[in-house]
Tab-separated table of C-alpha atoms and ligand atoms in Angstrom:
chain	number	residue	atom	x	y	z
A	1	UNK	CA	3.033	1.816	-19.127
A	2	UNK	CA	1.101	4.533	-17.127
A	3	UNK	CA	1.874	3.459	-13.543
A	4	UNK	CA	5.041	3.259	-12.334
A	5	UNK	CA	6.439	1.704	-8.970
A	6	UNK	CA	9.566	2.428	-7.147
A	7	UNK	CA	10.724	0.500	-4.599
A	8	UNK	CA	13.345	2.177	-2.298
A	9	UNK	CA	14.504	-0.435	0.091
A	10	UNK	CA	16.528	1.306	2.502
A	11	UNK	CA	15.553	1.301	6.702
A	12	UNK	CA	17.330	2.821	9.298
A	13	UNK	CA	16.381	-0.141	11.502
A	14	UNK	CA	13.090	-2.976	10.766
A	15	UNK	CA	9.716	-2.340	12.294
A	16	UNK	CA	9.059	-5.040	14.914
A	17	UNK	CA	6.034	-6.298	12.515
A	18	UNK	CA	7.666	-5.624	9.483
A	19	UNK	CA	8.927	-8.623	6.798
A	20	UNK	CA	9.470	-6.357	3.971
A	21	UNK	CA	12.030	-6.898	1.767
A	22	UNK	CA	14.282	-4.097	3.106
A	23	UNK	CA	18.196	-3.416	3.221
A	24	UNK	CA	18.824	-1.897	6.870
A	25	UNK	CA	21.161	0.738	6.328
A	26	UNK	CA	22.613	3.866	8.419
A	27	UNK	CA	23.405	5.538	5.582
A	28	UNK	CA	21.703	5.025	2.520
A	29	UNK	CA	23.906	4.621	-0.854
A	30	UNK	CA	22.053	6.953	-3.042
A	31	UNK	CA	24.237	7.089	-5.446
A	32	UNK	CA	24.546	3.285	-5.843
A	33	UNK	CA	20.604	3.044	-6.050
A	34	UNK	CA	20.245	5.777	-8.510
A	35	UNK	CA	23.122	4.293	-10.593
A	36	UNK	CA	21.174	0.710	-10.403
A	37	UNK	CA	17.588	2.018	-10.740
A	38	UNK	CA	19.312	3.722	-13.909
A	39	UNK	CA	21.072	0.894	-15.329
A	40	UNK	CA	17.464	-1.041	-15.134
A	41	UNK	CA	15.385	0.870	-16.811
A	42	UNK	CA	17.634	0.874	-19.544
A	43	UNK	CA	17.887	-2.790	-19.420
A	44	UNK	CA	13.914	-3.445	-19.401
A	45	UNK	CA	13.476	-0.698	-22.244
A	46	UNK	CA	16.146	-2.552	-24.634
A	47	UNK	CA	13.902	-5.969	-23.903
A	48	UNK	CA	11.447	-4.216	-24.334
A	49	UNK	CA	9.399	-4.270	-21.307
A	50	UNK	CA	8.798	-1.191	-20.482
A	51	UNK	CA	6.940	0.860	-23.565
A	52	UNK	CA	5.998	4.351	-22.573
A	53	UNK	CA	2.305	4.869	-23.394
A	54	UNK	CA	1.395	7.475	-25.862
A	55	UNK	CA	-1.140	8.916	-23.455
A	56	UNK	CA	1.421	9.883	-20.731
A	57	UNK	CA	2.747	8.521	-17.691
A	58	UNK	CA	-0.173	8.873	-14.726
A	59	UNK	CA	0.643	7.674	-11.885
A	60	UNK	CA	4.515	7.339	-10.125
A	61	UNK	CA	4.591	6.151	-6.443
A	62	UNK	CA	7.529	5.726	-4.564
A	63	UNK	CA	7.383	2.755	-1.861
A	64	UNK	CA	9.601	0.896	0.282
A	65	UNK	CA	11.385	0.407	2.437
A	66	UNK	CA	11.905	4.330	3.341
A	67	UNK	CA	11.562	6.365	0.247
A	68	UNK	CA	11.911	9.441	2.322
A	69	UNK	CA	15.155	8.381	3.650
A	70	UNK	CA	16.422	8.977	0.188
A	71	UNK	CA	18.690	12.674	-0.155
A	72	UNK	CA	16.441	15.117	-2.134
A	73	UNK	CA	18.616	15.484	-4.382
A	74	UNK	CA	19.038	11.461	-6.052
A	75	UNK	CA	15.016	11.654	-5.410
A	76	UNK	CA	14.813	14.196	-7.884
A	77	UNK	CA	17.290	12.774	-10.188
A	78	UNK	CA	15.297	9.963	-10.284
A	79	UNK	CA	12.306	11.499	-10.678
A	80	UNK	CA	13.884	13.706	-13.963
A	81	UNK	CA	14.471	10.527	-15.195
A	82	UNK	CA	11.239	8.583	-14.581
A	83	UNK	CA	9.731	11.643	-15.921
A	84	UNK	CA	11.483	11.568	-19.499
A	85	UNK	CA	11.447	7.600	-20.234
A	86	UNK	CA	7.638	7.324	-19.430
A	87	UNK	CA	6.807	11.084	-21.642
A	88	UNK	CA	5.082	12.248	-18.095
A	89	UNK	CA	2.802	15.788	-19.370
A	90	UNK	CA	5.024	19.198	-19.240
A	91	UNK	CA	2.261	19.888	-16.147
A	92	UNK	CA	4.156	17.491	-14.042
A	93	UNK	CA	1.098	17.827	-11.602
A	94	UNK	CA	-1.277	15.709	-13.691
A	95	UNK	CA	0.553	12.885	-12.630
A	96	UNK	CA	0.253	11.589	-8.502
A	97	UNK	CA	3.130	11.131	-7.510
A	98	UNK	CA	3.629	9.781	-4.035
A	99	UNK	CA	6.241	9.460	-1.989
A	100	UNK	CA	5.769	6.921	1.030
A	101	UNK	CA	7.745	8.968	3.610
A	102	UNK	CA	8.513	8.211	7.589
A	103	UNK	CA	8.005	11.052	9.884
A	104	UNK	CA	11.595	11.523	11.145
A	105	UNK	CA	12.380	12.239	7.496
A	106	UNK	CA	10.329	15.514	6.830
A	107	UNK	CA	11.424	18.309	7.625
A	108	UNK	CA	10.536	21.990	5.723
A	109	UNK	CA	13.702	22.243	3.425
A	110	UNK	CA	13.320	18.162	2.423
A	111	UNK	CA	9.670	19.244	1.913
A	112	UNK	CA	10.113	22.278	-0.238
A	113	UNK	CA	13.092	19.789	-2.016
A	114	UNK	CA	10.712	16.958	-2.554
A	115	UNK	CA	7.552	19.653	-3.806
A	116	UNK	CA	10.433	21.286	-6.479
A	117	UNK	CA	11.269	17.447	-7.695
A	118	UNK	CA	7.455	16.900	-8.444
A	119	UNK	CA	6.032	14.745	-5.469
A	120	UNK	CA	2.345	16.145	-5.140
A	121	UNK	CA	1.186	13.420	-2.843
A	122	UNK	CA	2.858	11.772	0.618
A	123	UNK	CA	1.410	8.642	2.155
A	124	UNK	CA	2.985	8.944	6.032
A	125	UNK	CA	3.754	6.166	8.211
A	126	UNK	CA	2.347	7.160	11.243
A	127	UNK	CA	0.987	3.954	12.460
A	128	UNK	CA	0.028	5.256	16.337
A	129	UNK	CA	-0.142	8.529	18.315
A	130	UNK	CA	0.850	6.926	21.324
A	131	UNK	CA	4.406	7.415	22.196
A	132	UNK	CA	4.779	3.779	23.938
A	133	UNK	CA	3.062	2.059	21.440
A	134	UNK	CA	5.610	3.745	18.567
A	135	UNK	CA	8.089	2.833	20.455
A	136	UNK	CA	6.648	-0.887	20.830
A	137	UNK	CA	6.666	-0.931	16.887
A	138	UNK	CA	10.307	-0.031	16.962
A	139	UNK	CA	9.575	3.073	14.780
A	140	UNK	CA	11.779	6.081	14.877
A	141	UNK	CA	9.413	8.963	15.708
A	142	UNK	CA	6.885	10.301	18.373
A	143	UNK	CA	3.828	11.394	17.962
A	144	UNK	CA	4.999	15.286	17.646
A	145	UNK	CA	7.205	14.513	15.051
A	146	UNK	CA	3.976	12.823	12.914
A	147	UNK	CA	2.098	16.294	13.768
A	148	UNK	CA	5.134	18.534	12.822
A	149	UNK	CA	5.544	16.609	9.710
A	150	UNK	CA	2.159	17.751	8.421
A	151	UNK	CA	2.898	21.035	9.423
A	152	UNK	CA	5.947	21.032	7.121
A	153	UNK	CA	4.802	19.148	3.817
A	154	UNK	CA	1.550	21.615	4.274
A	155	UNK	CA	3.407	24.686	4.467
A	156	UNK	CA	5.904	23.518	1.146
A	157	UNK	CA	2.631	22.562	-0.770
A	158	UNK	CA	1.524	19.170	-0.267
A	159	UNK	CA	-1.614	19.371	0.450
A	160	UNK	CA	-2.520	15.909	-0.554
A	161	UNK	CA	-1.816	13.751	2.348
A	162	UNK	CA	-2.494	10.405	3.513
A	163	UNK	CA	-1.526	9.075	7.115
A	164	UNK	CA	-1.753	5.160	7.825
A	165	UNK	CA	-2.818	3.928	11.060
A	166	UNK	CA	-2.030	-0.177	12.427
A	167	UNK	CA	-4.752	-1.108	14.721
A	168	UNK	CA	-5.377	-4.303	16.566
A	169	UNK	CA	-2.453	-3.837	18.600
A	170	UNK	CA	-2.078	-6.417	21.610
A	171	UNK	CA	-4.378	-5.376	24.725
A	172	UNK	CA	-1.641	-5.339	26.922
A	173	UNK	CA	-0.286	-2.294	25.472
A	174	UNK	CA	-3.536	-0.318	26.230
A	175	UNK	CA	-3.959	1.062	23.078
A	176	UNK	CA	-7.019	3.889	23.136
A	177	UNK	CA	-7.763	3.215	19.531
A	178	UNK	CA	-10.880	5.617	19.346
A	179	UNK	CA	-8.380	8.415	20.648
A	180	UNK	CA	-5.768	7.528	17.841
A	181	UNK	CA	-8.379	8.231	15.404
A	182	UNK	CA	-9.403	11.487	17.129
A	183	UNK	CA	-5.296	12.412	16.608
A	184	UNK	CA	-5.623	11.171	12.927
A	185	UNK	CA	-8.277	13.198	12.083
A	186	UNK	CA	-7.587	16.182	13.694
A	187	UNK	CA	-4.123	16.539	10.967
A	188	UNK	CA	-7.492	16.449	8.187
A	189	UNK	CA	-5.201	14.128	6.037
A	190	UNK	CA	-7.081	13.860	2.597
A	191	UNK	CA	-6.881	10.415	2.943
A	192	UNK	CA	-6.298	7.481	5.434
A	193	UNK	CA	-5.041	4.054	5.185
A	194	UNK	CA	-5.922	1.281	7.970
A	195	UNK	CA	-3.784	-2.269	8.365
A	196	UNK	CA	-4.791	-4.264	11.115
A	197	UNK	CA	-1.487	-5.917	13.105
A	198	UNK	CA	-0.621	-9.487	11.123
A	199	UNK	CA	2.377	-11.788	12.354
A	200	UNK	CA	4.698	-12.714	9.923
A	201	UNK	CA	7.380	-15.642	10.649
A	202	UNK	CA	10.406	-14.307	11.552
A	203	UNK	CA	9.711	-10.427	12.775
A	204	UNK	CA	10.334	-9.948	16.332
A	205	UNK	CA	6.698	-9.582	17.025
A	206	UNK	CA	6.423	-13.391	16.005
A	207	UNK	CA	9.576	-14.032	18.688
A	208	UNK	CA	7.765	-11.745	21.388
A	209	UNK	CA	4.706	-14.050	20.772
A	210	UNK	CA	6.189	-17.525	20.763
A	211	UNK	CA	8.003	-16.803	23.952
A	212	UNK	CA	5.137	-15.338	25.720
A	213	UNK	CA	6.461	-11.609	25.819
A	214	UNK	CA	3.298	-10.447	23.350
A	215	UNK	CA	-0.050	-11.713	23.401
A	216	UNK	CA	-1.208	-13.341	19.618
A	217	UNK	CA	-3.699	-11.574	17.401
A	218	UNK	CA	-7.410	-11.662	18.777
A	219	UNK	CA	-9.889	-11.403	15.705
A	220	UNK	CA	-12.518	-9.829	18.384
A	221	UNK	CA	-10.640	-6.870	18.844
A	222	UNK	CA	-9.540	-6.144	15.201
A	223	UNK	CA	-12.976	-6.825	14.289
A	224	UNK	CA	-13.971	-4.319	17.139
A	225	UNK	CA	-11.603	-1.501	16.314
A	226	UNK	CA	-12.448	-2.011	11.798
A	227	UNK	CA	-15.746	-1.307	12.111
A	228	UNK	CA	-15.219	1.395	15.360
A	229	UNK	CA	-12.762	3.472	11.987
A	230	UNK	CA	-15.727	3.028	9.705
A	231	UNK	CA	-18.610	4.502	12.092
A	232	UNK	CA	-15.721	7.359	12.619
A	233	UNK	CA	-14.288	7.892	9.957
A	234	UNK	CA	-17.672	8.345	8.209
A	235	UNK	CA	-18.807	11.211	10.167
A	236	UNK	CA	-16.289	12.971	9.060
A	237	UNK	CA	-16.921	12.682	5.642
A	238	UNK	CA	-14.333	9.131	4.521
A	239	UNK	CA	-15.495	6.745	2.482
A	240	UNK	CA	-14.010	3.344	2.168
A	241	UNK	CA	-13.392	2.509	-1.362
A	242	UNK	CA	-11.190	-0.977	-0.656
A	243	UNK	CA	-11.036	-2.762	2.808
A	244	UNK	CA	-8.131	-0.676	3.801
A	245	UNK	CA	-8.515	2.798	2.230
A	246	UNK	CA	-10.345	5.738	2.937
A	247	UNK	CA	-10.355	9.028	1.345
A	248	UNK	CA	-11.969	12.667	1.380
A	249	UNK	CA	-14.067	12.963	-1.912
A	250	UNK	CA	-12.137	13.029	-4.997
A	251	UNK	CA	-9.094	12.016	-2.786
A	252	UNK	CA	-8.350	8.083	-4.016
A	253	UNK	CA	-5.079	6.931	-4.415
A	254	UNK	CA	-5.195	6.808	-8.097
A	255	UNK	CA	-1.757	4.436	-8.295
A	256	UNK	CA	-3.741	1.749	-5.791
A	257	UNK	CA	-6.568	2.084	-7.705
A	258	UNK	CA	-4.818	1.365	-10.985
A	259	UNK	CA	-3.393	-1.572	-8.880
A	260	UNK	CA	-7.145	-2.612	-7.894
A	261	UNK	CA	-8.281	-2.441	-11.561
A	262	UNK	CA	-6.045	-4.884	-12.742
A	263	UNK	CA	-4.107	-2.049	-15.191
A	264	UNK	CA	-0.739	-3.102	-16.277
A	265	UNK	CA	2.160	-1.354	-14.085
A	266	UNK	CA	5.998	-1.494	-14.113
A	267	UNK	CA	8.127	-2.155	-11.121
A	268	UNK	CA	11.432	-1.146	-10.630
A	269	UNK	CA	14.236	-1.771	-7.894
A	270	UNK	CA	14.830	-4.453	-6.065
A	271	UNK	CA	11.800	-6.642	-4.958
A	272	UNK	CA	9.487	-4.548	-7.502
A	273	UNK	CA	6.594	-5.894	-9.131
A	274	UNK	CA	5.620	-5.432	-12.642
A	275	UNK	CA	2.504	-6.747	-14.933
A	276	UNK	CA	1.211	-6.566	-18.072
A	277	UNK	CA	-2.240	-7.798	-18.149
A	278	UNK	CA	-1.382	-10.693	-18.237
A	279	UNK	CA	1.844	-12.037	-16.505
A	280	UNK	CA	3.293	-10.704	-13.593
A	281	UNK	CA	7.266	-10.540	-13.067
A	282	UNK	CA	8.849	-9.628	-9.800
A	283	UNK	CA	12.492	-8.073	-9.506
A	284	UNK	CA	15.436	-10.148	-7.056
A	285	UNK	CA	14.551	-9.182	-3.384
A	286	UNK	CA	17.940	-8.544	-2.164
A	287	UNK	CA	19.548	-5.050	-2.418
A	288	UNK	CA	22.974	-7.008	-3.228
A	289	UNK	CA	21.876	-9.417	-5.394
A	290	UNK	CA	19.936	-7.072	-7.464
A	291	UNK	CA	22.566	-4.193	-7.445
A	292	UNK	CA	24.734	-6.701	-8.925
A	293	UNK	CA	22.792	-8.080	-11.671
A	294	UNK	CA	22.413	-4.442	-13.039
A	295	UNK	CA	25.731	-4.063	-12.933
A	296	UNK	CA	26.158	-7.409	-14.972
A	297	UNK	CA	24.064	-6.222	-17.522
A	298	UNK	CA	21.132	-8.453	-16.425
A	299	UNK	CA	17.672	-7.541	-16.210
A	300	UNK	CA	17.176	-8.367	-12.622
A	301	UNK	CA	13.869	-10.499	-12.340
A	302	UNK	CA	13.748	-13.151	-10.075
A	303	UNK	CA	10.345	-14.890	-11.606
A	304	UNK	CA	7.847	-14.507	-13.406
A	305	UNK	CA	3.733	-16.032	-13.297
A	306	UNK	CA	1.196	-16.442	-15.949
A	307	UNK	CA	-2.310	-16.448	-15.027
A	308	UNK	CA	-4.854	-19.050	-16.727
A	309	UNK	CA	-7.681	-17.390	-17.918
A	310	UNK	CA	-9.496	-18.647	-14.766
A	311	UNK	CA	-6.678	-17.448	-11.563
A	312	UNK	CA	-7.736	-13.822	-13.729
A	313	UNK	CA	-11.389	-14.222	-13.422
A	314	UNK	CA	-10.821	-15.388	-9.543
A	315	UNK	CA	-7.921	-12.115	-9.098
A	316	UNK	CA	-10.896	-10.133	-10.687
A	317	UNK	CA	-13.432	-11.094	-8.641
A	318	UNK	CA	-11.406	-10.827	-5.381
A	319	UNK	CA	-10.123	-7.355	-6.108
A	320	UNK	CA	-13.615	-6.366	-7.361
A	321	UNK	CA	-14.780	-7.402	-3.455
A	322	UNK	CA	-12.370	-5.685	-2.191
A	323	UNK	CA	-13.029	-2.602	-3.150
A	324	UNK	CA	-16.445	-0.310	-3.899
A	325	UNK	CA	-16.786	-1.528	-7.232
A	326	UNK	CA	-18.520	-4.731	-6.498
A	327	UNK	CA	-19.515	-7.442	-8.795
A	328	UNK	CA	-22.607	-8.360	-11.098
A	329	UNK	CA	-25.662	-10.031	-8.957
A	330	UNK	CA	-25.512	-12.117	-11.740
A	331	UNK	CA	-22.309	-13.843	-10.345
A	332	UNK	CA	-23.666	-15.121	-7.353
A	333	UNK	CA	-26.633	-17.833	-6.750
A	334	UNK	CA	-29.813	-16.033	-5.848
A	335	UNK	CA	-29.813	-17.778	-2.297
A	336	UNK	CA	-26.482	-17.210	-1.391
A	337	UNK	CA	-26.751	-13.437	-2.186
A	338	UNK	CA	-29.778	-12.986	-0.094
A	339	UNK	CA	-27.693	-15.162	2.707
A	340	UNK	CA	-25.097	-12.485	3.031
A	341	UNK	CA	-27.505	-9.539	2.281
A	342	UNK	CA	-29.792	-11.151	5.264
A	343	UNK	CA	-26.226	-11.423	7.524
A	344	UNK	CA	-25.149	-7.987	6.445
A	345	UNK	CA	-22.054	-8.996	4.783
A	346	UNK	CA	-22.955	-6.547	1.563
A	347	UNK	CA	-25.501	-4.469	-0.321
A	348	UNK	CA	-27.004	-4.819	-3.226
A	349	UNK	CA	-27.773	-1.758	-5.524
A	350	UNK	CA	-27.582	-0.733	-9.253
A	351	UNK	CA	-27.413	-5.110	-10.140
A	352	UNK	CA	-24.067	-5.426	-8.385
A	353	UNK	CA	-22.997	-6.426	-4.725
A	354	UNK	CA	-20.622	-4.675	-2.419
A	355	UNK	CA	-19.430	-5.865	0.498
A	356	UNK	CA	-20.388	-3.860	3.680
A	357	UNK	CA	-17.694	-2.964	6.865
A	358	UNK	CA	-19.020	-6.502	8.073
A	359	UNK	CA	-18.501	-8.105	4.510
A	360	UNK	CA	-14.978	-6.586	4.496
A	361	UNK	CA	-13.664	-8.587	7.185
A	362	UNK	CA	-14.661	-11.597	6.071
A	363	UNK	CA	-13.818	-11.163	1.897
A	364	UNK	CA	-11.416	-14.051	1.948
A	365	UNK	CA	-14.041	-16.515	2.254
A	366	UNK	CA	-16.783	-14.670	0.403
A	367	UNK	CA	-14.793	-14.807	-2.485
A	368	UNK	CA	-13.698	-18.145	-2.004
A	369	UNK	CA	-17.601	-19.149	-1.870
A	370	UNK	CA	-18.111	-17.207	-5.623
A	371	UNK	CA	-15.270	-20.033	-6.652
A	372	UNK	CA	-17.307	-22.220	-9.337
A	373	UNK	CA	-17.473	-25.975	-8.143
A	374	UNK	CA	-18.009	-28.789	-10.116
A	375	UNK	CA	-22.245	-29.107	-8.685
A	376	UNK	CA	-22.567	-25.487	-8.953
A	377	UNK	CA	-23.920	-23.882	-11.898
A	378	UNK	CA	-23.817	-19.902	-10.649
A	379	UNK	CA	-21.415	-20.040	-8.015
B	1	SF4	S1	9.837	1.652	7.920
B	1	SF4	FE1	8.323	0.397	6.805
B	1	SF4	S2	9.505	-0.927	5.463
B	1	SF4	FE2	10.961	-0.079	6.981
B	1	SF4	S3	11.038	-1.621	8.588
B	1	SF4	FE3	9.447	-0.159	9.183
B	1	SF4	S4	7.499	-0.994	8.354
B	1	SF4	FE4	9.231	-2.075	7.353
């Protein structure tokens, strides 16, 4: 294993949008989740499911939840730990390792803490830079906070930042997007990660919207605002590599990537997600439930899924799409590939297709049109 996920599921309170698995907690039991995260490691090593590779671990990231919201010190006990089951390099710094953090977590002495326990990357929730539209979201910080935040993980040595952004927020909350990106790029984050809004059953936003109190998504508008980041964020130098991600040359999220390139991972804590290459095995959601399991001496999956030869090919191709690596002209029928080229939906260079901005928001059914049917040879 040379990617490692952590899931930290602790929230001071849930995101209106937000159906994560998460435990809501004031105070976060650290020492209960190190203890746990401990015991399973342990537990998937004897079963043997979790094989350090001999090359070194590359990749650690740190997800939730609100890793941040973690005290430095059982982050870095964690870390020491991570760090000597999976053989990570004595330069601790060829590995990325990224801590998703909140911006009401960061201040310079967590910072400088976080630096010293080998973080060299934070991905920052800061989702809006308008004060009413934070507080819409239910999130715990302003705008200034977001800005002071880069100050501090700047000035301990974290240079590598990435910010994300939500757009396609309803109209009625007068959202300037264009002047959210201006506030985005003026932090020079090395990287930038954009989700437009989705309802999920049972989040508030999905009770605002069935009683009338929030208007329901409007595909105009997040179409408008996608393609409004890519012009932007372009001219000043981001390239998309997958539908959501943009980054500064030499600035990809290696972890995602590894993700995106179908490389095996392993998951820890509760509602991780771990695979192989082959199957994939996901943890028990609940912080309770999976807490106790460790402490039973059971490994603490939930389920597990093979994939047929074929769901791999389609997972392939879908990841493929969604990211700048494209896929072989060869895949597609002649006259379907000049169909999308004609509509702009992607490019064609080098004998492989890539979906354009345009492509991108519609890769759901591109992909499901490169499907093989029974009276289709190609695709
Ligand atoms: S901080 Fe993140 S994980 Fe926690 S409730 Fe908000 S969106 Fe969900």
């Amino acid at each position: 294993m040379r990617h490692l996920y952590l899931h930290v599921p602790f929230c001071a309170r849930r995101c209106s949008y937000c159906d994560f698995s998460i435990a809501v907690r004031k105070r976060v039991p650290a020492d209960a989740y190190v203890a746990a995260v401990a015991g399973e490691l342990a537990l998937v090593r004897a079963a043997g499911l979790a094989a350090p590779s001999e090359d070194g671990l590359d990749t650690l990231y740190l997800g939730g939840g609100t890793p941040s919201s973690l005290p430095p010190d059982a982050l870095a006990a964690l870390l020491s730990v991570l760090f000597d089951a999976f053989h990570a390099p004595a330069a601790r710094d060829a590995v990325e390792v990224t801590l998703e953090a909140n911006p009401e977590d960061v201040t310079l002495d967590a910072a400088r803490a976080w630096r010293a326990a080998g973080i060299n990357r934070v991905s920052l929730g800061a989702q809006s830079f308008d004060d009413r539209v934070l507080s819409w979201m239910h999130r715990s910080h302003d705008a200034a906070r977001t800005a002071e935040a880069v100050r501090a993980l700047r000035t301990a040595g974290i240079a590598d930042l990435s910010l994300d952004l939500i757009f396609a927020v309803p109209a009625e909350l007068g959202r300037d997007w264009a002047r959210d990106l201006e506030c985005a790029l003026a932090l020079a984050p090395a990287h930038l990660s954009l989700y437009g809004l989705t309802v999920e059953a049972r989040t508030p936003l999905a009770r605002w919207i069935s009683r009338g109190a929030a208007s329901a998504p409007d595909d105009e508008r997040y179409a408008a605002e996608y393609l409004s980041a890519h012009e932007r964020l372009a001219r000043d130098g981001y390239r998309f590599y997958e539908v959501s991600n943009a980054g500064l040359a030499g600035r990809r999220s290696r972890h995602n990537s590894a993700y995106w390139s179908e490389r095996a991972y392993l998951g820890l804590g509760p509602a991780a997600h771990s695979f192989d290459g082959r199957t994939r095995r996901w943890n028990l959601a609940a912080w309770e439930a999976y807490r106790r399991a460790v402490a039973l001496g059971r490994v603490p999956r939930d389920a597990a899924e093979t994939l047929t030869a074929d769901e791999r090919e389609l997972e392939r191709r879908y990841l493929a799409l969604r990211t700048d690596q494209g896929l072989p002209v060869g895949l597609c029928a002649p006259e379907r590939l000049r169909a999308w080229v004609g509509a702009g939906w992607v490019h064609v260079a080098a004998e492989r297709f890539t979906c354009t901005p345009e492509g991108w928001l519609r890769v759901d059914a591109l992909v499901r049109d490169l499907i093989p049917r029974p009276d289709s040879v190609n695709c």
